[in-house]
Coordinates of C-alpha atoms and ligand atoms in Angstrom, one line a residue:
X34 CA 0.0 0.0 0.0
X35 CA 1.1 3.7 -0.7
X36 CA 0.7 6.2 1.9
X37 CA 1.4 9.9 1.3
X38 CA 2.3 12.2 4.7
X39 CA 1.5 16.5 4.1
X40 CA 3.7 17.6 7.1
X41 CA 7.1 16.3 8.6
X42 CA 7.0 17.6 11.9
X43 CA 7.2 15.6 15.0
X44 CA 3.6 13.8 14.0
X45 CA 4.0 13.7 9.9
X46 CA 7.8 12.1 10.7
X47 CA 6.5 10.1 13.6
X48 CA 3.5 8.4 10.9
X49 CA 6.0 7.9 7.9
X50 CA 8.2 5.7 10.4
X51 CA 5.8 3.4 11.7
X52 CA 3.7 3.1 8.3
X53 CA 7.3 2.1 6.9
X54 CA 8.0 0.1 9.5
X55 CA 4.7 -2.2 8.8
X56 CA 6.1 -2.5 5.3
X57 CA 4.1 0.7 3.7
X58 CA 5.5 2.5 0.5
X59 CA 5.3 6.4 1.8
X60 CA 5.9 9.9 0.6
X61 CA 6.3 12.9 2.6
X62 CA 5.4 16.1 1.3
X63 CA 7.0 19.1 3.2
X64 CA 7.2 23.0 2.4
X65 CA 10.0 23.2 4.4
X66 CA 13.9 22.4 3.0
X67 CA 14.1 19.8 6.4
X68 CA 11.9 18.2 8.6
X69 CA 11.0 19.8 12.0
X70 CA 11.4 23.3 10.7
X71 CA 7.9 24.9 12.1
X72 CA 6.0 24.5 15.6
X73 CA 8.6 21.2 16.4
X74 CA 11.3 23.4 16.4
X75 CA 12.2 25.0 19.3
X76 CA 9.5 23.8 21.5
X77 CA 9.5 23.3 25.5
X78 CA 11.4 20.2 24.9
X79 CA 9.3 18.4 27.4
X80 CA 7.8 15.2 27.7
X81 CA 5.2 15.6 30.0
X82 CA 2.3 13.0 30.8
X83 CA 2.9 15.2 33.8
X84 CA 0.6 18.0 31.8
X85 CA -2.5 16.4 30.2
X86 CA -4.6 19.3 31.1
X87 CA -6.7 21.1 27.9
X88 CA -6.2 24.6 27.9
X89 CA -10.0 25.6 27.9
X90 CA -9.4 24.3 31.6
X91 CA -13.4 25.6 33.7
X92 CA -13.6 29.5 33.9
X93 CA -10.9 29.8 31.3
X94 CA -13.4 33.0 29.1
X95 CA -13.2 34.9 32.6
X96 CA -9.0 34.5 31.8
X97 CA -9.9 34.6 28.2
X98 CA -11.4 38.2 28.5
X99 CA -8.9 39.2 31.0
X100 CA -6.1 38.6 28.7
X101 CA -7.5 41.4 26.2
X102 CA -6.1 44.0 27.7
X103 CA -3.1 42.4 29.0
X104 CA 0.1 42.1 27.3
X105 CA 1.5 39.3 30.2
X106 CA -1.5 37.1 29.9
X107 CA -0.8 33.7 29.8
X108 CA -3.5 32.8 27.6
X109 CA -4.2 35.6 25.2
X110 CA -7.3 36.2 23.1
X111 CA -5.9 38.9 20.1
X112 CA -9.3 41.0 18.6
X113 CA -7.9 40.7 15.2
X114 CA -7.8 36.7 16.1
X115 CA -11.5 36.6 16.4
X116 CA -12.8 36.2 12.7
X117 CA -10.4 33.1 12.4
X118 CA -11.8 31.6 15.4
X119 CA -15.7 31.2 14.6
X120 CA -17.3 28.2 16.0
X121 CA -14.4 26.7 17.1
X122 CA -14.1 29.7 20.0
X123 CA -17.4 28.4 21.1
X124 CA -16.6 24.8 20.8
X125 CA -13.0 25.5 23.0
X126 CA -15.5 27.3 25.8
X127 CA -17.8 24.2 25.5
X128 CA -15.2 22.1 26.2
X129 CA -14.3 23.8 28.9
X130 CA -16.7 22.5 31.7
X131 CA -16.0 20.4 34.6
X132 CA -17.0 16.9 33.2
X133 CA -15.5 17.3 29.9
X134 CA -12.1 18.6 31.1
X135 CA -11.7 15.9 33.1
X136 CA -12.6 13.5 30.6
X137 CA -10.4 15.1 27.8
X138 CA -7.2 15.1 30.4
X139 CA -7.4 11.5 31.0
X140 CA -7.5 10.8 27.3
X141 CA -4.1 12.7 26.9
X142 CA -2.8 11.4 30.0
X143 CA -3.5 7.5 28.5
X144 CA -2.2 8.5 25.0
X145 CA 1.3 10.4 26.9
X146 CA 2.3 7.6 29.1
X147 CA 1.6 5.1 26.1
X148 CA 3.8 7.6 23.7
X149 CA 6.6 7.4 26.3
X150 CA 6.9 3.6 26.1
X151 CA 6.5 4.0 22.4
X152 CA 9.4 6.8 22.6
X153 CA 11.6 4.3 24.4
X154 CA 11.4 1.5 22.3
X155 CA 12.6 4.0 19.4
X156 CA 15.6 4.6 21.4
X157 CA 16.1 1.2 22.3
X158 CA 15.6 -0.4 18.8
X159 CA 17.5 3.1 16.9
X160 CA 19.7 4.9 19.4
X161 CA 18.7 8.0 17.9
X162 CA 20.8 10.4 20.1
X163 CA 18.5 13.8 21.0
X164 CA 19.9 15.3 24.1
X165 CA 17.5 13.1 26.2
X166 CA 17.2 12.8 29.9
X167 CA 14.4 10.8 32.7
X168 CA 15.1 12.2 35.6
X169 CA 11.6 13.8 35.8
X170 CA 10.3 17.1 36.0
X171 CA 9.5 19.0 39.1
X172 CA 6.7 21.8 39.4
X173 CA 6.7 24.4 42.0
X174 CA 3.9 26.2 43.7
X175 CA 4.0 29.3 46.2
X176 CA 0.8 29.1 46.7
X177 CA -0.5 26.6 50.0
X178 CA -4.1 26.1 48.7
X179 CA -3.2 25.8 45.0
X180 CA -0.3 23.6 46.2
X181 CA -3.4 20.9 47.7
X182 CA -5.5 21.7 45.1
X183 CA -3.0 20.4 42.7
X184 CA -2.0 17.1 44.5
X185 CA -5.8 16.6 44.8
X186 CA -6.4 16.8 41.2
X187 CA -3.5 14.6 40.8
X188 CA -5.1 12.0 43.0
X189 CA -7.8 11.9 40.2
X190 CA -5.7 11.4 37.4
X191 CA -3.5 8.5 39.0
X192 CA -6.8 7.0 39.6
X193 CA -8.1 7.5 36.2
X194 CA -4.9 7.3 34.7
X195 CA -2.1 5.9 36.2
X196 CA -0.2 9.2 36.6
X197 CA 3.0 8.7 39.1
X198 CA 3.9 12.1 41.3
X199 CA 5.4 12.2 44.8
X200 CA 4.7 15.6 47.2
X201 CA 8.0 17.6 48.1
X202 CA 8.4 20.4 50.5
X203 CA 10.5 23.1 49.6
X204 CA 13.9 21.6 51.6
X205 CA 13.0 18.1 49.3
X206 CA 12.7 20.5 45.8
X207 CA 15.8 22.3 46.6
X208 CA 17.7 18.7 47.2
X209 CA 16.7 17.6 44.6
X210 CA 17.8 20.7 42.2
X211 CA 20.4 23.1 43.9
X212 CA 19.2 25.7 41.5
X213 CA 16.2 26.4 43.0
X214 CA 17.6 27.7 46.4
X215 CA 17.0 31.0 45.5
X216 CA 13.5 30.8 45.4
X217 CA 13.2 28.0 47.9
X218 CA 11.7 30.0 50.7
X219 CA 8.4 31.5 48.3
X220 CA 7.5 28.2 47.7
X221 CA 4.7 26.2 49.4
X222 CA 6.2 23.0 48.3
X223 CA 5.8 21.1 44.9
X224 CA 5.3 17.8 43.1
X225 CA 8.1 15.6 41.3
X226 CA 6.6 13.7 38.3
X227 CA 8.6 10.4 37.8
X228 CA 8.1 9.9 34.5
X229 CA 8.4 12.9 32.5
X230 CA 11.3 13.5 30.2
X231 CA 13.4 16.3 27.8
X232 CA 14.8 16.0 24.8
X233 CA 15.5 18.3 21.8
X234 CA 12.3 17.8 19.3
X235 CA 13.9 18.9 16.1
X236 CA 16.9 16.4 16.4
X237 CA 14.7 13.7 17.1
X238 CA 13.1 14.5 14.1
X239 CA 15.9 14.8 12.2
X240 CA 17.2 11.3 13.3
X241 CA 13.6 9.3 13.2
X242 CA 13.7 11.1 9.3
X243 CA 17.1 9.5 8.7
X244 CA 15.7 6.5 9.6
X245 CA 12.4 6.8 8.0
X246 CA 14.7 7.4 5.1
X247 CA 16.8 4.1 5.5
X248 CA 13.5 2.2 5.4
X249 CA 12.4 3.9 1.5
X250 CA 10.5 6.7 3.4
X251 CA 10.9 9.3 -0.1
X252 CA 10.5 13.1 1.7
X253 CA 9.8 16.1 -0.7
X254 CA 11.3 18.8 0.8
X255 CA 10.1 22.1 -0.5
X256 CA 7.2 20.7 -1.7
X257 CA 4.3 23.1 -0.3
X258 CA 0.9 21.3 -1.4
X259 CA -1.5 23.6 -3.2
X260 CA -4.5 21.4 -3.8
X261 CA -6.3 18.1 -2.8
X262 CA -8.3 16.3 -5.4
X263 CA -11.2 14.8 -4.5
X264 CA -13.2 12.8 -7.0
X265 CA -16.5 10.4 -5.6
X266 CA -15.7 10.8 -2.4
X267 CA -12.1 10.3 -2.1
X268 CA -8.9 11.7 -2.6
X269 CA -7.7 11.0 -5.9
X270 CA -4.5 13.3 -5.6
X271 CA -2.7 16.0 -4.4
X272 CA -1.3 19.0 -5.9
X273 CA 2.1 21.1 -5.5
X274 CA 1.8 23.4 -7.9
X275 CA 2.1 21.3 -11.4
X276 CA 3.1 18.3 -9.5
X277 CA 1.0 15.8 -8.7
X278 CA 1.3 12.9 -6.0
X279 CA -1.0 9.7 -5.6
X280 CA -1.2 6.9 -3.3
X281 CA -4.0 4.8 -1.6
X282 CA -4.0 6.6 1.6
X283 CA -3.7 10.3 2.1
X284 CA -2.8 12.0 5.8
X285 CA -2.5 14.9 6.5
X286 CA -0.5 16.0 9.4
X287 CA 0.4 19.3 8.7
X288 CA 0.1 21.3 12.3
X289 CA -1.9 24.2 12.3
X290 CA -2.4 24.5 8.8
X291 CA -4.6 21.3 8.7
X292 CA -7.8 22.9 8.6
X293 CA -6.4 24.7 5.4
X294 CA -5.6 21.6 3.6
X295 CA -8.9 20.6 3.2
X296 CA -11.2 23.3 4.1
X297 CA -11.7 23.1 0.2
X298 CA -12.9 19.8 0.8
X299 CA -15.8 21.5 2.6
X300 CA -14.0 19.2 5.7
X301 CA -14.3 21.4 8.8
X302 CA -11.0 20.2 11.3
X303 CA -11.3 21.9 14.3
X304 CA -8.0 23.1 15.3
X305 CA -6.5 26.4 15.5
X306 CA -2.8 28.3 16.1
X307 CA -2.2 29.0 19.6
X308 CA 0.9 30.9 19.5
X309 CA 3.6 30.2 22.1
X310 CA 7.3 31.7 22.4
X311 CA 10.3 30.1 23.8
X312 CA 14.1 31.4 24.2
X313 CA 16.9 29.3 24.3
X314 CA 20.5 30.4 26.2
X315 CA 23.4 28.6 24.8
X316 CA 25.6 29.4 27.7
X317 CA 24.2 29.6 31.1
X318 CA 25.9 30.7 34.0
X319 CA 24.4 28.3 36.5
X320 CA 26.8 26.4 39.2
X321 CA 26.3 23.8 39.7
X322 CA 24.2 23.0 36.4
X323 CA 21.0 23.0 37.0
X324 CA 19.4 19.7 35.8
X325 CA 15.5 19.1 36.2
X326 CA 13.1 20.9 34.3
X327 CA 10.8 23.2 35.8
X328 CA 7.3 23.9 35.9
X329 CA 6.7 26.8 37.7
X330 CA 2.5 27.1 38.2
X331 CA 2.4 31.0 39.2
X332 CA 4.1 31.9 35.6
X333 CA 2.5 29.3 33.5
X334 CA 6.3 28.9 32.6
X335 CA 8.6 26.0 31.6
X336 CA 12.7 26.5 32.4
X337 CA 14.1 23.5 30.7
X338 CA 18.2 22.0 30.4
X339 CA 18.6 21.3 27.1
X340 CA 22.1 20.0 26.2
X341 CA 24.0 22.2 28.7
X342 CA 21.4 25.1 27.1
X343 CA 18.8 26.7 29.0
X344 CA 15.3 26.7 27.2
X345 CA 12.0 28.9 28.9
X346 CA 8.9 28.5 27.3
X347 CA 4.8 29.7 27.4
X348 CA 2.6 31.3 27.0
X349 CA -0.3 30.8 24.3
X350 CA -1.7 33.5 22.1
X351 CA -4.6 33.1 20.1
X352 CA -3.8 35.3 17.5
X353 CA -4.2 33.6 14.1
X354 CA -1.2 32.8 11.7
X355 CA 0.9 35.7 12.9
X356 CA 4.7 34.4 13.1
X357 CA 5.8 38.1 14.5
X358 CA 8.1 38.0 17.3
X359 CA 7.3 41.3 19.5
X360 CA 9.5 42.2 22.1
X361 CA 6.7 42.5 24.9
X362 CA 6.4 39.0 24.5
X363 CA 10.3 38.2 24.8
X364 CA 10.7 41.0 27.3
X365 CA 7.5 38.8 29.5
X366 CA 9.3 35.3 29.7
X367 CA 12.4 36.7 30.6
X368 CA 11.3 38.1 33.3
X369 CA 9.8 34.7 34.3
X370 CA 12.9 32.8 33.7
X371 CA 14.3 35.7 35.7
X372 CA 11.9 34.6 39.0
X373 CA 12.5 31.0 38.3
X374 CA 16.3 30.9 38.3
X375 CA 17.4 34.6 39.8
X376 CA 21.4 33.4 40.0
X377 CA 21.7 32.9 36.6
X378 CA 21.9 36.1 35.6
X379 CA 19.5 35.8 32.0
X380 CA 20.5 38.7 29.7
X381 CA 18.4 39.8 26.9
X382 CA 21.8 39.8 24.5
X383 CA 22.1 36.1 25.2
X384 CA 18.7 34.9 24.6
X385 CA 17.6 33.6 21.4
X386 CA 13.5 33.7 20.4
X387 CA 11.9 31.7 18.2
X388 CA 7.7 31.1 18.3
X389 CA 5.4 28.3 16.8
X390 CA 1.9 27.9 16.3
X391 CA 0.5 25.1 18.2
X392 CA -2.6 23.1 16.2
X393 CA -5.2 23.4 18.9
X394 CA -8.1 21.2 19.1
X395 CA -11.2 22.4 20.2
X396 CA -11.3 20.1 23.5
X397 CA -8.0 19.8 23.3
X398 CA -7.0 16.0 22.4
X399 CA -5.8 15.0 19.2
X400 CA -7.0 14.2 16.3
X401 CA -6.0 11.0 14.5
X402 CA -7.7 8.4 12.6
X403 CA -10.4 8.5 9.1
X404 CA -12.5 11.5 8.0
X405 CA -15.6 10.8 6.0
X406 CA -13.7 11.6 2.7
X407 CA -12.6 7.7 2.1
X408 CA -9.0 7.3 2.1
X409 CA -8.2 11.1 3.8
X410 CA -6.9 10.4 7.1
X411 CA -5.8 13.4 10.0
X412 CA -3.1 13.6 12.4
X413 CA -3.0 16.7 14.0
X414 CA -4.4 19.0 16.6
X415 CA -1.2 18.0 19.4
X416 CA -2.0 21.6 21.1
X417 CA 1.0 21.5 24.2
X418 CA 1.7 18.1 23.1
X419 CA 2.8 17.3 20.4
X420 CA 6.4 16.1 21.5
X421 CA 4.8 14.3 24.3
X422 CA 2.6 12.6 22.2
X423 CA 4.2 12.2 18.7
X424 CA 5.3 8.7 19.4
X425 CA 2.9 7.5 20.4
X426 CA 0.7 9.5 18.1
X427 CA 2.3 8.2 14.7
X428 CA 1.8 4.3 16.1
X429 CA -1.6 5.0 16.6
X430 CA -1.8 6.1 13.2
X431 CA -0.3 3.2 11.7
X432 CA -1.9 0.5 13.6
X433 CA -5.3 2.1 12.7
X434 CA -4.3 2.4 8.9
X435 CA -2.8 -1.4 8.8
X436 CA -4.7 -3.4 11.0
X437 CA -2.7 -3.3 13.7
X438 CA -3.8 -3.8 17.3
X439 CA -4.1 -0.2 18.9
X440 CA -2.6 0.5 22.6
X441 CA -5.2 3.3 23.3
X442 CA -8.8 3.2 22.5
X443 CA -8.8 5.1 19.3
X444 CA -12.2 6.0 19.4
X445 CA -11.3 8.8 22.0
X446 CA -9.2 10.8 19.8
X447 CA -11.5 9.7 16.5
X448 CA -12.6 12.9 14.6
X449 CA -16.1 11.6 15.2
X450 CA -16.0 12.5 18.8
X451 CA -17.5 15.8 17.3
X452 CA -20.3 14.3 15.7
X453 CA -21.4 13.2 18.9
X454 CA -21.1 16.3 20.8
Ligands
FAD1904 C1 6.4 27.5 22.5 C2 6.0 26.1 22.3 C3 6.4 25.2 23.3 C4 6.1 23.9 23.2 N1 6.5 23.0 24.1 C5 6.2 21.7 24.1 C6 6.7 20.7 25.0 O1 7.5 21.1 25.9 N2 6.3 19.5 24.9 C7 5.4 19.0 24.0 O2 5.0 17.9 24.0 N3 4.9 19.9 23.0 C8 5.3 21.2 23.0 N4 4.8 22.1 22.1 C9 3.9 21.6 21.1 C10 4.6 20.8 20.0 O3 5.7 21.5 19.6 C11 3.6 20.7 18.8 O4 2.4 20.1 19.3 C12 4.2 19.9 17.7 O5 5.3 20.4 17.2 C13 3.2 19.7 16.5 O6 3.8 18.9 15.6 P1 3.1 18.8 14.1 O7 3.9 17.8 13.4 O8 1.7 18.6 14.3 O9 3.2 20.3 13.5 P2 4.5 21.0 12.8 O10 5.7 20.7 13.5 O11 4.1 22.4 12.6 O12 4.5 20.2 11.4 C14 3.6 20.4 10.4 C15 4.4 20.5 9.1 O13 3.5 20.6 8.0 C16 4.0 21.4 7.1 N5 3.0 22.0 6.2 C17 2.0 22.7 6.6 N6 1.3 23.1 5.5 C18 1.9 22.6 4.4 C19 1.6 22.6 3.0 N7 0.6 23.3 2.5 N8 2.4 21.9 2.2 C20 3.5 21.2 2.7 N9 3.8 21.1 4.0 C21 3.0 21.8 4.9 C22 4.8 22.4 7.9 O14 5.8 23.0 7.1 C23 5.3 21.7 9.1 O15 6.6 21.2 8.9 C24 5.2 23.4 22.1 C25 4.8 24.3 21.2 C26 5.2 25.6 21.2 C27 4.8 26.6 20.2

């Protein structure tokens, strides 16, 4: 069978492997002259089953309308955003009660700690080298009564889930990274999450391609898709400019930009770009090197050690396509990082920015498996997750397409979960 990828990010790369891997011809068309060049760039670097949460978490239009007038918002809503948002801004506030969250977070929680395993046996079988690390990550709390709220809600999902934590205090946090001794006495305590993991996205990419490659994986590099065909109800090819491409299945796994595929195909994929910004510093002057990544609640922050580098990211802007990088924004995590790790002295000079559009689904879990156009197929919609998930993500993908036996109940992250709703 012929399978042809749009997208070689973490989830279009992740999909060629394992559909080459059950023995599948594939083609990946990219835009880009590499794999990994858009939203898996530079990301957080985090592999987190740690953070399964939606981001339309209850109450989140009160933030939502907050935000519009602030330029350190967390979550921002941009005006000129709104047009592009349509039903999908009510769908994201829908999806935002109680019951619903809940329900969503324990579907990304099942599909993380799956993609982990899936991760390892990629290093196992591969080696692929991406600055990787499993020491955990630890997230710190000032506040008392957020700190119980969060061990509480974490109760749930190892109940629902599986998830592993342990409560520290803030002696046990600054044991266990020296780094944080600064900040030790603000903090009500904190929580160390066993299993999550770092690791650079865009060299994993880079290697999985290689290998991808080695297995008759052909990518198209600069090859931006203009068109899909669609004749009696399925695809019948797909258009780069003069070029065209054929195969028996079609999947489109191109980020944000999914909806655009096929929005011509009067298919409605309900994702949108939610903008977030990170800034990497090559040379940090941290002694000793600080080692665990850090979720710091308060700032809606990540400080991650990348490869001897330090990488800060957040926030999410909903703010369209826009790939500007405005100082405000830059100027805001610094001063985070700033909070987080106060002896390391961050300069502006030092820091390098970089942004990506995160494909956001409108309840927040991904989107993988058939759409009614016959042999179309989606993978897409990994909001905060995609690195997390892409593993795990690209199996699913695979087994669904070749009969394989699925890990994770793929009806939860079906496209015709909307239907239903
Ligand atoms: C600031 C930030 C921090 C993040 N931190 C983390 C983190 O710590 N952990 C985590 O798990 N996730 C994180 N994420 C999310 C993660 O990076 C994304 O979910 C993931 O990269 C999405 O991968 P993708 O393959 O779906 O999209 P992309 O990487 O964007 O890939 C889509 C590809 O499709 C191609 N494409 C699109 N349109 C066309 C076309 N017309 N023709 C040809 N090609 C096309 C694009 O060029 C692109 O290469 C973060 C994201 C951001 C922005």
């Amino acid at each position: 069978m012929k399978a042809l990828i749009i997208g070689s990010g973490l989830i279009g790369t992740t999909s060629a492997y394992f559909l080459a891997r059950r023995g599948w011809e594939v083609t990946v068309l990219e835009r880009q002259e590499g794999p990994g060049l858009e939203t898996s760039f530079a990301n957080g670097s985090l592999l987190t089953p740690s953070m399964p949460e939606p981001w339309n978490a209850p109450g989140t239009w009160r933030v939502l309308l907050r935000s519009l007038g602030r330029s350190g918002s967390p979550l921002k809503l941009r005006l000129k955003a709104l047009p592009h948002l349509g039903s999908w801004g009510i769908g994201f506030l829908r999806h935002s009660s109680p019951q619903r969250y809940e329900r969503n977070t324990v579907k990304n929680l099942r599909l993380a700690l799956h993609s982990l395993e899936v991760l390892a046996g990629l290093r196992r079988e591969l080696g692929i080298e991406y600055g990787g690390a499993a020491h955990g990550s630890l997230r710190v709390i000032r506040d008392a009564a957020a700190l119980e709220r969060a061990l509480a809600w974490g109760e749930r999902l190892r109940a629902q889930g599986g998830l592993d934590f342990r409560r520290l205090s803030a002696d046990e946090i600054v044991a266990m990274e020296p780094a944080l001794a600064p900040i030790a006495h603000r903090l009500a305590g904190g929580i160390h999450y066993p299993v999550d993991e770092i690791g650079n996205a865009y060299k994993f990419c880079v290697g999985l391609a290689e290998h991808a490659r080695a297995r008759g994986v052909e990518f198209r590099f600069g090859t931006p898709v203009t068109a899909i065909e669609v004749g009696r109800g399925n695809v019948t090819a797909v258009l780069s400019g003069k070029s065209r491409f054929t195969a028996d299945r079609y999947i489109v796994a191109g980020g944000s930009y999914s909806p655009l595929l096929v929005k011509a195909l009067g298919l409605a994929v309900p994702v949108r770009p939610a903008k977030g910004y990170s800034l990497t510093f090559e040379h940090p002057r941290l002694e000793p090197p600080f080692r665990l990544p850090i979720c710091d609640d308060d700032f809606h922050a990540v400080v991650v050690p990348l490869e001897g580098m330090i990488r800060v990211a957040g926030t999410a802007e909903l703010a369209g396509y826009d790939l500007s990088l405005p100082e405000a924004r830059i100027q805001n995590l610094l001063t985070l990082v700033r909070q987080v790790l106060p002896a390391a002295g961050f300069e502006r000079a030092q820091a390098k920015p970089w942004c990506g559009l995160r494909p956001m689904s409108v309840d927040g879990v991904p989107i993988i498996g058939p759409t009614p156009i016959g042999n179309l197929w989606l993978n897409t919609g990994h909001g905060h997750l995609g690195w997390t998930m892409a593993a795990g993500s690209g199996q699913l993908l695979s087994d669904l397409l070749t009969g394989g036996s699925p890990s994770v109940s793929p009806e939860a992250y079906a496209l015709a979960r909307f239907a239903a709703v």
